[in-house]
Tab-separated table of C-alpha atoms in Angstrom:
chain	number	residue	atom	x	y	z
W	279	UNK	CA	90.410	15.061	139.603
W	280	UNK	CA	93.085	16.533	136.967
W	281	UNK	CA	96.301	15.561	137.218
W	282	UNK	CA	98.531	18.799	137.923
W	283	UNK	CA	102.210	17.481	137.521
W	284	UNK	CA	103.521	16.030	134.932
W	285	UNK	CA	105.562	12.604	134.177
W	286	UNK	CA	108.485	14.455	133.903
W	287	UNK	CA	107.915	16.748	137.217
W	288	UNK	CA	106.987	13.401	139.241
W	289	UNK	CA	110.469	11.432	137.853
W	290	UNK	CA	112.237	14.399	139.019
W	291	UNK	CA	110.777	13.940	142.415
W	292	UNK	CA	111.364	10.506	142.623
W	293	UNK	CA	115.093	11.291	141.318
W	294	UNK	CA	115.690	13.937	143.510
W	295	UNK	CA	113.526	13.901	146.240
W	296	UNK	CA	112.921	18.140	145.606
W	297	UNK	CA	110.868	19.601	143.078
W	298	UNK	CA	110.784	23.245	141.857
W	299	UNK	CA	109.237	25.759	140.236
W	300	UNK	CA	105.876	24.297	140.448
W	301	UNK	CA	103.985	26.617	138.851
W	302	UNK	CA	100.299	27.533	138.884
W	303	UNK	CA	98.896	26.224	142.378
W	304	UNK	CA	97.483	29.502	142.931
W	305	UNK	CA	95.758	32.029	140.592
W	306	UNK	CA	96.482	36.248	141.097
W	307	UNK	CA	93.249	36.535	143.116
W	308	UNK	CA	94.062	33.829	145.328
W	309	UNK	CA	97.846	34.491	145.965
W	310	UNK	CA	96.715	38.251	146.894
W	311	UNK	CA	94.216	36.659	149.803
W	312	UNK	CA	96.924	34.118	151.035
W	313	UNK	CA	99.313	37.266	151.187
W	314	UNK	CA	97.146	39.258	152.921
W	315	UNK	CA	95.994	36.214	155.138
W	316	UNK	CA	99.706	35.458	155.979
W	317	UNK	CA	100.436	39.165	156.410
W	318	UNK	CA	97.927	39.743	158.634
W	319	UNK	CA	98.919	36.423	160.990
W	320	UNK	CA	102.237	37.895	160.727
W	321	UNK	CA	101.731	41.406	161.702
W	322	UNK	CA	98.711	40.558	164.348
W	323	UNK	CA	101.094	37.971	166.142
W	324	UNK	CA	100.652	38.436	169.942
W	325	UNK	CA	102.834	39.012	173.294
W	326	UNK	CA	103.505	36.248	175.565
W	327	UNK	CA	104.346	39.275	178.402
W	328	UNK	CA	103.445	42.736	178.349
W	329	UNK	CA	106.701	43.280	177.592
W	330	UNK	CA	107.454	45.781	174.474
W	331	UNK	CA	108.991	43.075	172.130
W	332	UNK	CA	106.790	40.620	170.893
W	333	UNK	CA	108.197	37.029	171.978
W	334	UNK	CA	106.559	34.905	168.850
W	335	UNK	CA	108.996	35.381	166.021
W	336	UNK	CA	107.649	36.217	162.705
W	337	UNK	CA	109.066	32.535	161.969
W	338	UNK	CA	107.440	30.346	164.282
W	339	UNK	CA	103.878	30.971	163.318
W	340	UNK	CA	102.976	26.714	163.711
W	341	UNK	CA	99.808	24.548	163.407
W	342	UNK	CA	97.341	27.733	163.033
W	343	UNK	CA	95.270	24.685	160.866
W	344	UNK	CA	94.093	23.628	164.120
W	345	UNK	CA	92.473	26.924	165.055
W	346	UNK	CA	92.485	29.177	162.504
W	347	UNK	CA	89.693	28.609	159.777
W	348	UNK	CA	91.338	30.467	156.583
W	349	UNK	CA	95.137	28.038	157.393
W	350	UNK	CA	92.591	25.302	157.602
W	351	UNK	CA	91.076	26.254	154.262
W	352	UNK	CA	94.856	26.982	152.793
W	353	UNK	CA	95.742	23.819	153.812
W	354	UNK	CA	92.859	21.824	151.337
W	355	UNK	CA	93.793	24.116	148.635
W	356	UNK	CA	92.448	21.733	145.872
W	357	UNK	CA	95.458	22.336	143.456
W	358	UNK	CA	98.133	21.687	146.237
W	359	UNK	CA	96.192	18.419	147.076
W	360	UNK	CA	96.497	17.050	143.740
W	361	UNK	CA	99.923	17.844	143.689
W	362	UNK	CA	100.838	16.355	147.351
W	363	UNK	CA	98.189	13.636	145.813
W	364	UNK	CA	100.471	12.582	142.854
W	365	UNK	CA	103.790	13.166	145.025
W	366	UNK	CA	103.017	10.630	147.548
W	367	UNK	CA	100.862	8.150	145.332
W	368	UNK	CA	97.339	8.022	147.603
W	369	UNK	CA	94.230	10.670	147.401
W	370	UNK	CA	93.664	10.295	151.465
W	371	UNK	CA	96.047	13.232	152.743
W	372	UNK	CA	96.750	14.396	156.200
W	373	UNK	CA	98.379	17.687	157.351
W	374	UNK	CA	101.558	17.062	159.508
W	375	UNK	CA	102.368	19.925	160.424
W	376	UNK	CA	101.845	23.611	158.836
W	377	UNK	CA	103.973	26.941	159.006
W	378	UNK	CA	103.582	30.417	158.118
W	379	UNK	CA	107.918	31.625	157.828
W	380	UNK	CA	108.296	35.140	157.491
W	381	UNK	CA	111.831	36.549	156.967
W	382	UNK	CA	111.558	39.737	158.113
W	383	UNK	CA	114.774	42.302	156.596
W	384	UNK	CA	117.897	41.757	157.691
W	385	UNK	CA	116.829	39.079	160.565
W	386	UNK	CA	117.190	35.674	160.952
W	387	UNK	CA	119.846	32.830	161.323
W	388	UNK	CA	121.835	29.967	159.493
W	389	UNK	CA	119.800	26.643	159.654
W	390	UNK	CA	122.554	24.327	159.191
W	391	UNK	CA	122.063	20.897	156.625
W	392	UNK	CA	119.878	18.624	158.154
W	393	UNK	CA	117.214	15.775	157.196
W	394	UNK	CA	113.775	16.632	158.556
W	395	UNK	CA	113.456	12.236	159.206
W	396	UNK	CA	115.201	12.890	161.764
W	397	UNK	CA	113.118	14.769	163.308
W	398	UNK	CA	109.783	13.384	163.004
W	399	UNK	CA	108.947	9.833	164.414
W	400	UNK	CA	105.858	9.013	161.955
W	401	UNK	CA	105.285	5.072	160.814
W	402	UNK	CA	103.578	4.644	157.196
W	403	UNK	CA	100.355	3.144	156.742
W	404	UNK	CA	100.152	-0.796	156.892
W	405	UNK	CA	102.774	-1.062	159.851
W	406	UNK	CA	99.977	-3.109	161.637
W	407	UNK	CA	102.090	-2.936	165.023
W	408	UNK	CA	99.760	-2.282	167.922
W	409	UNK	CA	100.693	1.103	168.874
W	410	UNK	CA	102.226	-0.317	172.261
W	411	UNK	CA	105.219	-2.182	170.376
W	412	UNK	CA	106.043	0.957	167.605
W	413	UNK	CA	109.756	1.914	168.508
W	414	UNK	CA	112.666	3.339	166.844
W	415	UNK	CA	112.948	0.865	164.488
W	416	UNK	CA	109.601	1.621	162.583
W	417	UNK	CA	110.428	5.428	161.956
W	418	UNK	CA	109.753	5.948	158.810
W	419	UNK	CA	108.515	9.340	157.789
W	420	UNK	CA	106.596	9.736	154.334
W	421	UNK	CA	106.175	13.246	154.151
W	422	UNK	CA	106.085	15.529	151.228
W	423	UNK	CA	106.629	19.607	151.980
W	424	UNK	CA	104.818	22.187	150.109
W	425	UNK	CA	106.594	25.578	150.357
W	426	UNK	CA	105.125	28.428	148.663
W	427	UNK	CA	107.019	31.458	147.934
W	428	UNK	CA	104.408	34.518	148.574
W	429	UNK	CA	107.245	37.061	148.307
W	430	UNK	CA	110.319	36.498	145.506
W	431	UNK	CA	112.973	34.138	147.201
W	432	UNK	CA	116.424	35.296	145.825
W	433	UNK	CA	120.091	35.010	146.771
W	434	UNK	CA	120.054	37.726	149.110
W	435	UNK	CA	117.019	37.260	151.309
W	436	UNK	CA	117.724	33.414	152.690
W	437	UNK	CA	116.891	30.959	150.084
W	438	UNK	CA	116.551	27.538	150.929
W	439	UNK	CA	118.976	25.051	149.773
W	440	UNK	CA	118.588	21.279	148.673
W	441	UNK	CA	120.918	18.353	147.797
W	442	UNK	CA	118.703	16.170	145.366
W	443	UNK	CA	118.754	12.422	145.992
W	444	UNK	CA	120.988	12.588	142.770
W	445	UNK	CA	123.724	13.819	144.081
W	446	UNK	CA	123.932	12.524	148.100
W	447	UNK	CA	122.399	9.048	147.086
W	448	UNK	CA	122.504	7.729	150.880
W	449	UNK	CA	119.565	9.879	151.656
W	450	UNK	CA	117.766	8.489	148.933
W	451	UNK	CA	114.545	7.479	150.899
W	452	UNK	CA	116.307	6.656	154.132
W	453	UNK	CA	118.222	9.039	157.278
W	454	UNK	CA	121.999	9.292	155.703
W	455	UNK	CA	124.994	7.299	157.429
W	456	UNK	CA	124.842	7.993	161.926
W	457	UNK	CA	128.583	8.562	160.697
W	458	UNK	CA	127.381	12.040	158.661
W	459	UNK	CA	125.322	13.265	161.749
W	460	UNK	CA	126.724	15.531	164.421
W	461	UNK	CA	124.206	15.487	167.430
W	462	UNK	CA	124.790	18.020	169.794
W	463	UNK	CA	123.612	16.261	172.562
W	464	UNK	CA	121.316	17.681	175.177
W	465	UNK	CA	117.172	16.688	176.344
W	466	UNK	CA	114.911	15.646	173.766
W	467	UNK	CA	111.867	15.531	176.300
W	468	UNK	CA	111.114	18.613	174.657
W	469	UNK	CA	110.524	20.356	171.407
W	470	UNK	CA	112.853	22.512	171.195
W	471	UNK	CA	116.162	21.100	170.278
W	472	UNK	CA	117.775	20.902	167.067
W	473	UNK	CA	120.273	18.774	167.813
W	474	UNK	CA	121.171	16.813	164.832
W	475	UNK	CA	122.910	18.296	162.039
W	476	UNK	CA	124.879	17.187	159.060
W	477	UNK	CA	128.732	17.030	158.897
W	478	UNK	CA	128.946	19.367	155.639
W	479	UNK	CA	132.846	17.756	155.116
W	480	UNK	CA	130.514	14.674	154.131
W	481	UNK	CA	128.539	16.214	151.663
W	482	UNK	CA	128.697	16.435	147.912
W	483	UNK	CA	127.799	20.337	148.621
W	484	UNK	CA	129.238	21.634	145.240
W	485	UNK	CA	125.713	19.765	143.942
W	486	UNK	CA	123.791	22.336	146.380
W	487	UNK	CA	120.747	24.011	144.468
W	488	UNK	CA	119.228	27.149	145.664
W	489	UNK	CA	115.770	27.285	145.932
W	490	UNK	CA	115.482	30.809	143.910
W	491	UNK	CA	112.260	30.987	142.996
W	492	UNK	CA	109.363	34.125	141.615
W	493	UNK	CA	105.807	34.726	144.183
W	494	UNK	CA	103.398	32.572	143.333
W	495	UNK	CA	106.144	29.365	142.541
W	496	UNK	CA	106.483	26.396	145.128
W	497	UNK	CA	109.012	23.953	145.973
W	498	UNK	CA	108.520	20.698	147.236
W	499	UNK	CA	110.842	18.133	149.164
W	500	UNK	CA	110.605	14.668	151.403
W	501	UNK	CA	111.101	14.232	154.593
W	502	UNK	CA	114.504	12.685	153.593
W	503	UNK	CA	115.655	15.532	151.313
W	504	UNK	CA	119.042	17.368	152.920
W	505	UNK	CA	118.839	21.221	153.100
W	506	UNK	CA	119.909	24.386	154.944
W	507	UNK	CA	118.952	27.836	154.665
W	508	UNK	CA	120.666	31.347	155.288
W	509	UNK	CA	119.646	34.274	156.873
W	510	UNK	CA	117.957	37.309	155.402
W	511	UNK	CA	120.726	39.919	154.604
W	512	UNK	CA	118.065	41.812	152.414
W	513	UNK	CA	116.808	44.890	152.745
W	514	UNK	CA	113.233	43.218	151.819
W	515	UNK	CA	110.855	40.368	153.994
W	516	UNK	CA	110.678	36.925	152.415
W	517	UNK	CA	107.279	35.120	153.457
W	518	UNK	CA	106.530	31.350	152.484
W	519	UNK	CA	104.111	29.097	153.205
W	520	UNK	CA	105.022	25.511	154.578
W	521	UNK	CA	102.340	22.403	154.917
W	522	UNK	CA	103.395	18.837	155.061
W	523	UNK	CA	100.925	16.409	153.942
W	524	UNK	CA	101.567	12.694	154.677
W	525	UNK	CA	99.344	9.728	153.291
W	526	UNK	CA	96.071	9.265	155.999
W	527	UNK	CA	96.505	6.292	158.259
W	528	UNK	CA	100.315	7.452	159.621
W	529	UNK	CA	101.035	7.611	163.034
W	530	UNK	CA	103.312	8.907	165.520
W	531	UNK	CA	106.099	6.796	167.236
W	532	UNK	CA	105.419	7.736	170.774
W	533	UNK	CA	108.621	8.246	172.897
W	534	UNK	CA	111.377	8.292	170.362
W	535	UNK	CA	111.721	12.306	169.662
W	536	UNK	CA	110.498	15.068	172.052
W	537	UNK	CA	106.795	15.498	172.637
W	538	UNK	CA	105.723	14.017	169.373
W	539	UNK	CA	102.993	11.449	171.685
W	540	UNK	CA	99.821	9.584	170.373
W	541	UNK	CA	97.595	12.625	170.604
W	542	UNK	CA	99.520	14.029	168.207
W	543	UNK	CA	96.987	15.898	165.579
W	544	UNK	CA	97.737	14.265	161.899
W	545	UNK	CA	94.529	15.634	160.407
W	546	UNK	CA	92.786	14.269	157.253
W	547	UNK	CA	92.441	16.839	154.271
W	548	UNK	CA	91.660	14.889	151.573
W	549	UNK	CA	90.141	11.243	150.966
W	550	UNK	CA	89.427	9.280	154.236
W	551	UNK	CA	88.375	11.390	157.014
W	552	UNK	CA	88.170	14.936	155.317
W	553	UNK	CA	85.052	15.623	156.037
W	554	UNK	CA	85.444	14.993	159.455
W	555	UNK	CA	86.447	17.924	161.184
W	556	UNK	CA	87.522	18.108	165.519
W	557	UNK	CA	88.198	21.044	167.104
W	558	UNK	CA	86.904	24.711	167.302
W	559	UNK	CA	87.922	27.025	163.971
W	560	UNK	CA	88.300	30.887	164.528
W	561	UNK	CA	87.846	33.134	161.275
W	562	UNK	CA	90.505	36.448	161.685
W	563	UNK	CA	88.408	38.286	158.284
W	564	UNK	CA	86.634	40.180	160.942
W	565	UNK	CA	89.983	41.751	162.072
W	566	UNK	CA	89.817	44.938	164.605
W	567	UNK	CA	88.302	44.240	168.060
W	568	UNK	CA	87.136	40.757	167.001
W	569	UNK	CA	90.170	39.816	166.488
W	570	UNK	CA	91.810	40.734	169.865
W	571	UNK	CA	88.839	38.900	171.393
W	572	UNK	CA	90.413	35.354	169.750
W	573	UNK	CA	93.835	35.821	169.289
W	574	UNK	CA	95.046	33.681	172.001
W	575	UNK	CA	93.059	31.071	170.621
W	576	UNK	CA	93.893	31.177	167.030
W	577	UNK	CA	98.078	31.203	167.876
W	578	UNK	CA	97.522	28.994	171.007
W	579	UNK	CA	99.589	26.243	168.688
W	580	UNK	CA	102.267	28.208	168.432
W	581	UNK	CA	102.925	28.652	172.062
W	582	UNK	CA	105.221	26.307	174.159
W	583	UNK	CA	108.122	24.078	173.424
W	584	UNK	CA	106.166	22.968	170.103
W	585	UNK	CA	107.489	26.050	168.431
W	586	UNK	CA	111.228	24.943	167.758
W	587	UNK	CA	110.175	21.165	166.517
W	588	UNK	CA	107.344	22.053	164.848
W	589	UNK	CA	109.553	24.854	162.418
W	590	UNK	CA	112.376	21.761	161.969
């Protein structure tokens, strides 16, 4: 399999812990179906009541790779595998967890810094701990996020930002100082609180970059990489694409952050496993009447207190 990124683009990651503009993952043709895939998961997002606003935000579209069969497709994307392939240095992938974010005009909120580690109680492969006697201790997330700009990400409409590695060097690889982490306090039986933040007074912040970058680019970060976003104060949607791929043979730390348990899905998309495929896939081409027969089905991930941890 070709090599996508270069030596350069790979030390920068390793430097940094971000990447971006990664160019060339997709081709015209192909962005133009993952835009109107995304669109259409977007626009045909259903009620949880019959009341006239639609309760699943335009933001919290999680884990359709577990019952949708295009995400599932979008998520083995062969050029984003070799990337995610060279980024975390094995060919057996896994999907963590995927996302479709839209931003719709003038919407949204401040996500405040944070490190996604701590957040996601995964052990790397060859921690040969029965899973009984995994705790705290052996959290230690190897993830590397894909986000793919499928509209123009600019100053205006909520661009991500990063600190690299490079310029807050106690994240390098590891959760920063408990003495740079506000928590907030409150239940984490659930998914849905996002309770630990960053003290920003602690952070080289002037080193900020924004993640501006043209349809069709990508950015990609660890699980370790600080970063906040804004709000969209445009006049225009911004819609990205996140999926987390982690090295096959991770597992979850059960009991140690919300619902995250050992039946967990980390599902294998390239290497080990791939071809192996549980659970049922729904296909939403057929749109119209076919699709309001499955639509419960295909955003059933999305529903519940996995939609607040899941988006982290």
């Amino acid at each position: 399999m070709a090599e996508l990124l270069g030596e350069e683009e790979l030390r920068q990651y390793e430097e940094d812990g971000c990447l971006f503009p990664v160019s060339g993952l997709f081709s015209t043709s192909r962005l133009a179906e993952v835009d109107a895939l995304l669109s259409t998961l977007v626009e045909q997002r259903p009620q949880i009541d019959r009341g006239d606003a639609c309760n699943l935000a335009p933001e919290d579209l999680l884990n359709l790779h577990l019952t949708c069969r295009e995400v599932w497709d979008l998520c083995r994307e062969p050029s984003c595998l070799r990337a995610a392939s060279q980024l975390l240095g094995t060919t057996d992938l896994s999907v963590f967890t995927s996302r479709v974010l839209c931003k719709e005009p003038r919407t949204g909120k401040e996500i405040v810094w944070h490190q996604d580690s701590n957040y996601w109680p995964l052990t790397r492969p060859g921690n040969d701990k029965p899973r009984s006697e995994l705790g705290p201790e052996d959290v230690d997330p190897l993830v590397s996020s894909l986000w793919l700009a499928v509209d123009d990400v600019t100053a205006e409409n909520g661009p991500m930002e990063v600190l690299p590695f490079s310029a807050q060097p106690e994240s390098r690889g590891q959760n920063v100082p408990a003495s740079f982490i506000l928590d907030a306090g409150g239940s984490t039986a659930g998914f849905d609180n996002f309770n630990l933040s960053l003290d920003s007074t602690r952070l080289n912040t002037a080193k900020r970059r924004k993640v501006e970058i043209c349809r069709g680019e990508a950015e990609f970060h660890s699980a370790f990489t600080i970063h906040r976003s804004e709000a969209n104060r445009s006049t225009k949607r911004r819609l990205a694409w996140i999926v987390r791929y982690c090295p096959t043979g991770t597992r979850v730390v059960g009991g140690v952050r919300g619902s995250f348990d050992e039946g967990y899905p980390l599902v294998p998309v390239m290497g080990k496993g791939a071809e192996e495929r549980h659970g049922e896939l729904h296909s939403i081409l057929g749109g119209g009447s076919e699709l309001a027969k499955i639509k419960h089905e295909v955003y059933a991930p999305c529903f519940g207190n996995a939609v607040q941890a899941l988006k982290k």
